[in-house]
Tab-separated table of C-alpha atoms in Angstrom:
chain	number	residue	atom	x	y	z
A	243	MET	CA	112.281	90.371	146.733
A	244	PHE	CA	113.167	87.305	144.423
A	245	LYS	CA	114.675	84.877	146.612
A	246	THR	CA	117.061	84.149	144.285
A	247	LYS	CA	120.358	86.269	145.200
A	248	PHE	CA	121.958	86.183	141.691
A	249	PHE	CA	124.550	89.365	141.365
A	250	ASP	CA	127.252	89.912	143.721
A	251	THR	CA	128.018	93.471	141.621
A	252	ASP	CA	126.764	96.487	140.351
A	253	ILE	CA	124.930	95.651	136.658
A	254	ASP	CA	124.958	98.444	134.174
A	255	LYS	CA	122.615	97.002	131.901
A	256	VAL	CA	120.027	94.340	131.011
A	257	TYR	CA	119.547	93.463	127.368
A	258	ILE	CA	115.777	92.654	126.820
A	259	LEU	CA	116.223	89.545	123.961
A	260	LEU	CA	112.758	90.176	123.084
A	261	GLY	CA	113.287	87.994	119.597
A	262	ASP	CA	115.210	87.443	116.776
A	263	ALA	CA	112.903	88.485	114.075
A	264	CYS	CA	114.202	92.154	111.680
A	265	ASN	CA	111.461	94.194	108.916
A	266	MET	CA	115.264	94.786	107.184
A	267	ASN	CA	117.853	93.521	105.032
A	268	CYS	CA	120.942	96.218	105.055
A	269	LYS	CA	123.543	94.617	103.204
A	270	TYR	CA	126.269	94.900	105.985
A	271	CYS	CA	124.610	93.287	108.677
A	272	PHE	CA	125.975	90.345	110.013
A	273	HIS	CA	122.893	88.478	111.039
A	274	ASN	CA	122.032	88.436	107.713
A	275	ALA	CA	123.330	84.272	107.485
A	276	ASP	CA	121.395	83.672	110.066
A	277	ASN	CA	117.124	82.002	109.962
A	278	MET	CA	116.073	84.429	111.787
A	279	GLN	CA	111.913	84.126	112.216
A	280	TYR	CA	109.048	85.649	114.586
A	281	LEU	CA	108.558	83.322	117.404
A	282	ASP	CA	105.794	84.568	119.117
A	283	GLU	CA	106.787	83.806	122.597
A	284	GLN	CA	105.816	84.180	126.202
A	285	ILE	CA	106.893	86.310	129.155
A	286	ASN	CA	107.763	84.080	132.295
A	287	GLU	CA	106.811	86.901	134.590
A	288	ASP	CA	109.489	85.955	136.937
A	289	ILE	CA	111.709	88.172	134.819
A	290	PHE	CA	110.375	91.396	136.892
A	291	PRO	CA	110.650	90.299	140.368
A	292	PHE	CA	114.238	89.308	139.190
A	293	ILE	CA	114.703	92.762	137.287
A	294	GLU	CA	113.532	94.537	140.505
A	295	THR	CA	115.531	93.024	142.590
A	296	VAL	CA	118.799	93.476	140.805
A	297	ALA	CA	117.579	97.140	140.602
A	298	SER	CA	117.067	97.378	143.869
A	299	ARG	CA	120.024	96.053	145.087
A	300	GLN	CA	122.340	98.820	144.026
A	301	SER	CA	122.923	102.637	143.919
A	302	SER	CA	123.713	103.282	140.579
A	303	PRO	CA	120.773	103.257	137.775
A	304	LEU	CA	119.700	100.070	135.752
A	305	ASN	CA	119.394	100.530	132.175
A	306	VAL	CA	116.453	98.278	130.080
A	307	ARG	CA	117.672	97.873	127.298
A	308	PHE	CA	115.223	95.977	124.755
A	309	PHE	CA	117.188	94.945	121.779
A	310	GLY	CA	116.071	92.471	118.514
A	311	GLY	CA	115.835	91.410	115.998
A	312	GLU	CA	114.300	94.716	115.420
A	313	PRO	CA	112.488	95.521	118.467
A	314	LEU	CA	109.171	97.633	117.449
A	315	ILE	CA	108.567	94.603	115.920
A	316	TYR	CA	107.572	93.411	119.397
A	317	PHE	CA	106.439	96.629	120.582
A	318	ASP	CA	103.591	94.870	122.433
A	319	LYS	CA	106.087	92.897	124.485
A	320	LEU	CA	108.053	96.106	125.047
A	321	LYS	CA	105.313	98.312	126.361
A	322	TYR	CA	103.931	95.369	128.815
A	323	ILE	CA	107.824	94.997	129.977
A	324	THR	CA	107.830	98.254	130.312
A	325	GLU	CA	104.636	98.880	132.078
A	326	LYS	CA	105.851	96.487	134.827
A	327	LEU	CA	108.301	97.913	135.191
A	328	CYS	CA	108.299	101.689	135.421
A	329	HIS	CA	107.280	102.258	138.685
A	330	HIS	CA	110.853	101.010	139.895
A	331	LYS	CA	112.877	104.532	140.448
A	332	ASN	CA	115.783	103.035	139.034
A	333	ILE	CA	115.418	101.254	136.595
A	334	TYR	CA	115.681	103.552	132.942
A	335	PHE	CA	115.013	102.260	129.735
A	336	THR	CA	116.322	102.411	125.913
A	337	THR	CA	116.260	100.639	122.917
A	338	ILE	CA	117.669	100.337	119.344
A	339	THR	CA	116.121	100.676	116.388
A	340	ASN	CA	116.162	101.090	112.652
A	341	GLY	CA	113.388	103.154	113.181
A	342	LYS	CA	111.539	101.681	109.975
A	343	ALA	CA	107.817	100.603	111.992
A	344	ILE	CA	108.311	103.334	114.405
A	345	THR	CA	104.374	105.096	114.611
A	346	GLN	CA	103.105	108.230	116.620
A	347	ASP	CA	101.668	106.338	119.353
A	348	MET	CA	105.376	104.772	119.748
A	349	VAL	CA	106.836	107.818	119.967
A	350	ASN	CA	104.104	109.031	122.639
A	351	PHE	CA	104.848	105.633	124.775
A	352	PHE	CA	108.907	106.152	124.453
A	353	ASN	CA	107.895	109.741	125.522
A	354	GLN	CA	105.986	108.775	128.191
A	355	HIS	CA	108.567	107.159	129.676
A	356	ASN	CA	111.362	108.806	128.831
A	357	PHE	CA	113.014	106.218	126.703
A	358	LEU	CA	116.281	106.737	124.762
A	359	VAL	CA	116.143	105.448	121.543
A	360	SER	CA	118.693	104.845	119.525
A	361	VAL	CA	118.410	105.035	115.545
A	362	SER	CA	120.666	103.134	112.983
A	363	TRP	CA	121.102	106.080	110.548
A	364	ASP	CA	124.380	106.501	108.128
A	365	GLY	CA	123.259	109.097	106.405
A	366	HIS	CA	120.545	109.776	103.705
A	367	ARG	CA	122.514	108.613	101.146
A	368	ALA	CA	124.683	105.243	102.505
A	369	SER	CA	120.973	104.688	104.588
A	370	LYS	CA	119.177	104.160	100.537
A	371	GLU	CA	122.300	102.527	99.267
A	372	TYR	CA	123.275	99.626	102.311
A	373	ARG	CA	120.245	99.646	104.384
A	374	ARG	CA	117.999	99.880	101.367
A	375	LEU	CA	115.815	102.980	103.646
A	376	ASP	CA	116.344	106.425	104.424
A	377	VAL	CA	114.263	106.491	107.657
A	378	PHE	CA	114.669	109.354	108.063
A	379	ASP	CA	112.866	110.633	105.009
A	380	SER	CA	110.120	108.344	105.188
A	381	ASN	CA	109.634	108.443	108.361
A	382	LYS	CA	111.321	111.682	109.893
A	383	ASP	CA	108.041	113.693	110.962
A	384	VAL	CA	107.640	110.518	113.450
A	385	LEU	CA	111.325	110.365	114.483
A	386	LEU	CA	111.717	113.903	115.508
A	387	GLN	CA	109.317	114.174	117.635
A	388	LEU	CA	110.899	111.459	120.565
A	389	ASN	CA	111.620	113.219	123.106
A	390	ASN	CA	115.151	112.007	123.612
A	391	ILE	CA	116.699	110.459	120.309
A	392	GLU	CA	120.407	109.392	119.130
A	393	VAL	CA	122.075	107.735	115.710
A	394	LEU	CA	123.839	105.731	115.642
A	395	ALA	CA	126.299	105.362	112.317
A	396	THR	CA	128.495	102.194	111.498
A	397	PHE	CA	131.723	102.935	111.577
A	398	VAL	CA	132.171	101.186	107.989
A	399	GLU	CA	134.552	102.456	104.691
A	400	PHE	CA	132.148	103.029	102.253
A	401	LEU	CA	130.638	106.172	105.207
A	402	LYS	CA	131.180	109.164	103.387
A	403	ILE	CA	132.051	111.566	106.863
A	404	ASP	CA	131.390	114.777	105.857
A	405	GLU	CA	128.791	113.763	103.809
A	406	PHE	CA	126.956	112.372	106.692
A	407	LEU	CA	128.325	115.207	109.405
A	408	HIS	CA	126.101	117.330	106.599
A	409	ASP	CA	123.429	115.479	106.729
A	410	LEU	CA	123.352	115.069	110.677
A	411	GLU	CA	124.033	118.425	111.257
A	412	GLU	CA	121.059	119.388	109.549
A	413	LEU	CA	118.841	117.169	111.269
A	414	ASN	CA	119.695	118.529	114.747
A	415	ASN	CA	118.847	121.628	113.765
A	416	GLU	CA	115.578	121.167	112.519
A	417	TYR	CA	115.015	119.202	116.004
A	418	PHE	CA	116.591	121.615	117.532
A	419	GLU	CA	114.123	123.612	116.301
A	420	ILE	CA	111.096	121.479	116.665
A	421	HIS	CA	111.895	120.806	120.540
A	422	ASN	CA	112.554	124.530	121.343
A	423	GLY	CA	115.834	125.271	121.759
A	424	ASP	CA	115.961	122.116	124.672
A	425	SER	CA	117.181	119.070	123.018
A	426	ILE	CA	119.620	117.746	120.496
A	427	ILE	CA	120.020	114.849	118.483
A	428	GLY	CA	122.950	112.318	120.447
A	429	PHE	CA	125.496	110.678	117.803
A	430	SER	CA	127.591	107.263	118.584
A	431	TRP	CA	129.665	105.099	116.309
A	432	ALA	CA	128.628	101.114	116.024
A	433	PRO	CA	131.805	99.946	115.295
A	434	ILE	CA	131.560	96.596	113.201
A	435	ASP	CA	134.461	93.907	113.786
A	436	ASP	CA	134.739	92.340	110.447
A	437	VAL	CA	132.546	89.185	110.530
A	438	GLY	CA	130.097	87.353	108.386
A	439	SER	CA	128.680	89.397	105.555
A	440	GLN	CA	130.659	93.086	107.430
A	441	LYS	CA	134.361	91.539	105.795
A	442	GLU	CA	133.444	93.258	102.205
A	443	TYR	CA	132.816	96.765	103.766
A	444	ILE	CA	136.062	97.140	105.515
A	445	ASN	CA	138.356	96.244	102.917
A	446	GLY	CA	141.456	96.610	104.559
A	447	GLY	CA	140.727	100.070	104.424
A	448	TYR	CA	142.243	101.140	108.237
A	449	LYS	CA	144.061	104.723	106.689
A	450	ALA	CA	140.711	105.606	105.712
A	451	LEU	CA	139.362	104.549	108.487
A	452	LYS	CA	141.129	106.157	111.107
A	453	ALA	CA	140.598	109.410	109.057
A	454	LYS	CA	136.956	109.436	109.707
A	455	SER	CA	137.295	109.300	113.171
A	456	GLU	CA	140.435	111.613	112.979
A	457	LYS	CA	137.790	113.433	111.313
A	458	ILE	CA	134.800	113.359	114.172
A	459	CYS	CA	137.575	114.239	116.768
A	460	GLN	CA	138.760	117.077	115.030
A	461	ARG	CA	135.122	118.350	114.756
A	462	VAL	CA	134.179	117.505	118.326
A	463	LYS	CA	137.795	119.307	119.380
A	464	GLU	CA	136.381	122.578	117.843
A	465	ALA	CA	132.466	122.204	119.504
A	466	ILE	CA	134.581	121.954	122.865
A	467	ILE	CA	136.913	125.279	122.197
A	468	ARG	CA	133.982	127.286	120.571
A	469	LYS	CA	132.960	130.771	122.788
A	470	ASN	CA	129.022	130.702	121.058
A	471	LYS	CA	128.401	126.827	120.705
A	472	THR	CA	125.882	125.708	118.100
A	473	PRO	CA	123.330	122.936	118.165
A	474	PHE	CA	125.898	120.558	116.220
A	475	ASP	CA	128.701	121.495	118.791
A	476	LEU	CA	126.230	119.380	121.321
A	477	THR	CA	125.896	116.784	119.355
A	478	MET	CA	129.358	116.846	118.718
A	479	ILE	CA	129.907	116.684	122.320
A	480	TYR	CA	127.480	114.300	123.003
A	481	ALA	CA	129.676	112.220	120.840
A	482	LEU	CA	132.605	112.282	122.926
A	483	TYR	CA	130.797	111.522	125.936
A	484	SER	CA	128.597	108.763	125.103
A	485	ASP	CA	132.700	107.251	124.014
A	486	ILE	CA	133.888	108.503	127.566
A	487	CYS	CA	131.313	106.710	129.070
A	488	THR	CA	132.507	103.091	128.342
A	489	ILE	CA	135.873	103.811	130.576
A	490	GLU	CA	134.197	105.436	133.371
A	491	PRO	CA	135.555	103.949	136.325
A	492	ARG	CA	134.199	101.226	137.172
A	493	ASP	CA	134.636	98.099	140.002
A	494	PHE	CA	135.497	95.355	137.337
A	495	GLY	CA	135.799	93.053	139.549
A	496	THR	CA	137.787	89.625	139.862
A	497	SER	CA	139.500	88.479	136.862
A	498	ALA	CA	136.646	85.627	136.275
A	499	GLU	CA	134.163	88.099	136.263
A	500	ARG	CA	135.657	90.057	133.318
A	501	THR	CA	135.295	86.738	131.070
A	502	ILE	CA	131.756	87.643	131.344
A	503	LEU	CA	131.427	90.160	128.437
A	504	GLU	CA	128.015	91.057	126.795
A	505	GLY	CA	129.918	90.409	123.374
A	506	SER	CA	132.910	92.356	123.257
A	507	ASP	CA	133.976	94.578	126.776
A	508	ASN	CA	131.726	95.074	129.511
A	509	PRO	CA	131.641	92.222	132.091
A	510	LYS	CA	128.171	94.006	133.996
A	511	VAL	CA	126.051	93.720	131.012
A	512	TYR	CA	123.851	90.575	131.075
A	513	SER	CA	121.213	89.686	128.315
A	514	ILE	CA	118.228	87.932	129.160
A	515	ASP	CA	115.271	86.113	126.671
A	516	LEU	CA	111.179	86.284	127.664
A	517	ASN	CA	111.769	83.215	129.702
A	518	GLY	CA	114.418	84.098	131.812
A	519	ASP	CA	116.921	82.329	129.789
A	520	PHE	CA	121.022	83.677	129.875
A	521	TYR	CA	122.530	83.813	126.440
A	522	GLN	CA	126.384	84.878	126.198
A	523	LEU	CA	126.001	87.283	123.336
A	524	HIS	CA	123.204	89.799	122.866
A	525	ARG	CA	124.476	90.684	119.189
A	526	TYR	CA	123.252	87.431	118.055
A	527	PRO	CA	120.224	85.745	117.414
A	528	LYS	CA	118.889	82.799	119.406
A	529	SER	CA	118.574	81.181	116.327
A	530	SER	CA	122.524	81.495	115.571
A	531	SER	CA	124.689	78.873	115.884
A	532	LYS	CA	127.166	81.733	117.315
A	533	THR	CA	124.680	81.919	120.905
A	534	LYS	CA	124.930	80.066	123.921
A	535	LYS	CA	122.404	79.617	126.938
A	536	LEU	CA	124.222	79.902	130.014
A	537	GLY	CA	121.495	79.438	132.764
A	538	ASN	CA	118.307	81.364	133.537
A	539	ILE	CA	117.250	83.224	136.773
A	540	TYR	CA	116.664	80.966	139.069
A	541	MET	CA	120.264	79.589	139.223
A	542	ASN	CA	123.543	80.580	141.587
A	543	TYR	CA	125.395	83.676	140.212
A	544	PHE	CA	127.988	81.373	140.549
A	545	HIS	CA	127.198	78.638	138.552
A	546	TYR	CA	126.600	81.259	136.221
A	547	MET	CA	130.493	82.255	136.298
A	548	LYS	CA	130.968	78.692	135.779
A	549	ASN	CA	129.278	78.171	132.656
A	550	TYR	CA	131.056	80.794	130.935
A	551	LEU	CA	134.252	79.885	132.157
A	552	GLU	CA	133.715	76.539	130.651
A	553	LEU	CA	133.516	77.930	127.322
A	554	GLY	CA	136.983	77.056	126.732
A	555	ASP	CA	137.733	79.480	123.563
A	556	PHE	CA	135.715	82.435	124.780
A	557	THR	CA	138.343	82.776	127.941
A	558	LYS	CA	141.107	82.189	125.894
A	559	GLN	CA	139.840	85.245	123.510
A	560	CYS	CA	139.282	86.961	126.749
A	561	THR	CA	143.312	86.389	127.527
A	562	ARG	CA	144.706	87.949	125.254
A	563	LEU	CA	148.923	89.006	125.300
A	564	GLY	CA	148.406	91.272	122.964
A	565	CYS	CA	145.409	93.228	124.293
A	566	ARG	CA	147.613	94.171	127.887
A	567	ASN	CA	149.753	96.525	126.467
A	568	CYS	CA	147.638	97.862	123.891
A	569	ASP	CA	147.011	101.936	124.106
A	570	ILE	CA	143.468	101.604	123.518
A	571	ASN	CA	142.129	98.961	125.623
A	572	TYR	CA	139.969	100.790	128.171
A	573	PHE	CA	137.997	101.365	125.231
A	574	CYS	CA	137.569	97.591	123.228
A	575	LYS	CA	139.382	95.492	126.491
A	576	GLY	CA	140.050	93.250	123.224
A	577	PRO	CA	137.452	91.289	120.487
A	578	GLY	CA	134.312	89.295	121.492
A	579	PRO	CA	133.399	85.494	121.831
A	580	HIS	CA	131.945	86.420	117.662
A	581	VAL	CA	135.568	87.481	115.943
A	582	CYS	CA	137.287	84.633	115.305
A	583	GLN	CA	140.550	83.647	114.940
A	584	GLU	CA	141.079	84.397	110.933
A	585	SER	CA	139.243	87.824	111.332
A	586	GLU	CA	141.571	89.146	115.154
A	587	LYS	CA	144.180	90.895	113.293
A	588	ARG	CA	141.632	93.142	110.826
A	589	CYS	CA	139.053	93.463	114.234
A	590	CYS	CA	142.261	94.724	116.046
A	591	GLU	CA	142.843	97.313	113.181
A	592	ILE	CA	139.525	98.370	113.206
A	593	ARG	CA	139.403	98.820	116.471
A	594	TYR	CA	142.970	101.213	116.420
A	595	ALA	CA	141.216	103.039	113.378
A	596	LEU	CA	138.098	104.145	116.238
A	597	TYR	CA	139.348	104.576	119.254
A	598	LYS	CA	142.698	105.885	118.895
A	599	PRO	CA	141.685	109.433	118.024
A	600	ILE	CA	139.341	109.277	120.596
A	601	THR	CA	142.462	108.458	123.169
A	602	GLU	CA	144.711	111.271	121.416
A	603	LEU	CA	141.212	113.689	122.144
A	604	ILE	CA	141.013	112.348	125.407
A	605	THR	CA	145.392	113.193	126.174
A	606	TRP	CA	144.088	117.120	124.466
A	607	LEU	CA	141.188	117.419	127.452
A	608	GLN	CA	143.869	116.103	129.861
A	609	ASN	CA	146.142	118.607	129.705
A	610	GLY	CA	143.987	121.349	129.451
A	611	GLY	CA	142.519	121.664	125.834
A	612	ILE	CA	139.120	121.872	127.212
A	613	ASP	CA	140.012	125.639	128.726
A	614	GLU	CA	141.229	126.134	125.045
A	615	GLN	CA	138.291	128.970	123.730
A	616	ALA	CA	138.277	130.301	120.678
A	617	ASP	CA	136.072	132.453	117.778
A	618	ILE	CA	135.875	130.036	115.006
């Protein structure tokens, strides 16, 4: 057991920050202005007993999520860490990738260890135009062999929702057939917050953004009430529950703990690098000026809390009066510290456009909508 007792509450997720480098240059990525070089860092072996201790002392499973940069660039480290931790029954593994570097050997490894692999993808046309690569064109045969896969679509103005849904349904039908009807492709939104190079992809089109979310929610509603569900109906229901998971009842701890966020909304997500150092955000690389180191795995939990609370600007952002009465607060919980005051209003409008239709869909479910059935 690790000697230092760090956590006093259950942890949902630990981000392992493998490195800053990425093998793509997506037009709307807010890391475009950062100098993200490949650094071959050594792994501090003490992170393993630390993570094992966290997982052992709690009843809920611990999600170890590999993050970059682009995690597949660091696959040798991802593999080593997984093999050191995979014996623990209360740990499961996930990663998010652009999919460009995926290989058959990686797929075999991910399937062996029951990884959930989240692939950033906006449909065929938008991916080619804004990501500069459609991985479900170039690497489709390999990606579709993953046993557990979801796509993360970016919630931006240029995304043509009907076109995206068409592409995703075709892809899911093919995946469903390959896996003999036993698995579907999951789907979730990846909202942006109108910061950095992302601003030009919003342009104030909040009504259009809300219409996209409404379209998705309507498709989810149809999937729920349809008697004879299609494979894509199951994908749409997955989309709903991937969002509902963000408002599951949790012991959020003290008001001070609620200021310890991963960058937006969850006080039980922590970001750790290969050295065993903790960072304020997983969304910014260590080379970014926005990154703040908060301590390491050897320090006392309350010392870590003190470091967080000393980030005065961040604490102020987490106590916005406007958030208290907002009807999407369970999803959003306020813009994170990566959102500057200048962008705060736009960020709130983006979040509201995404989450308001979802809260209305949940209200429909609570009022008996889930019991409706129809041949549509």
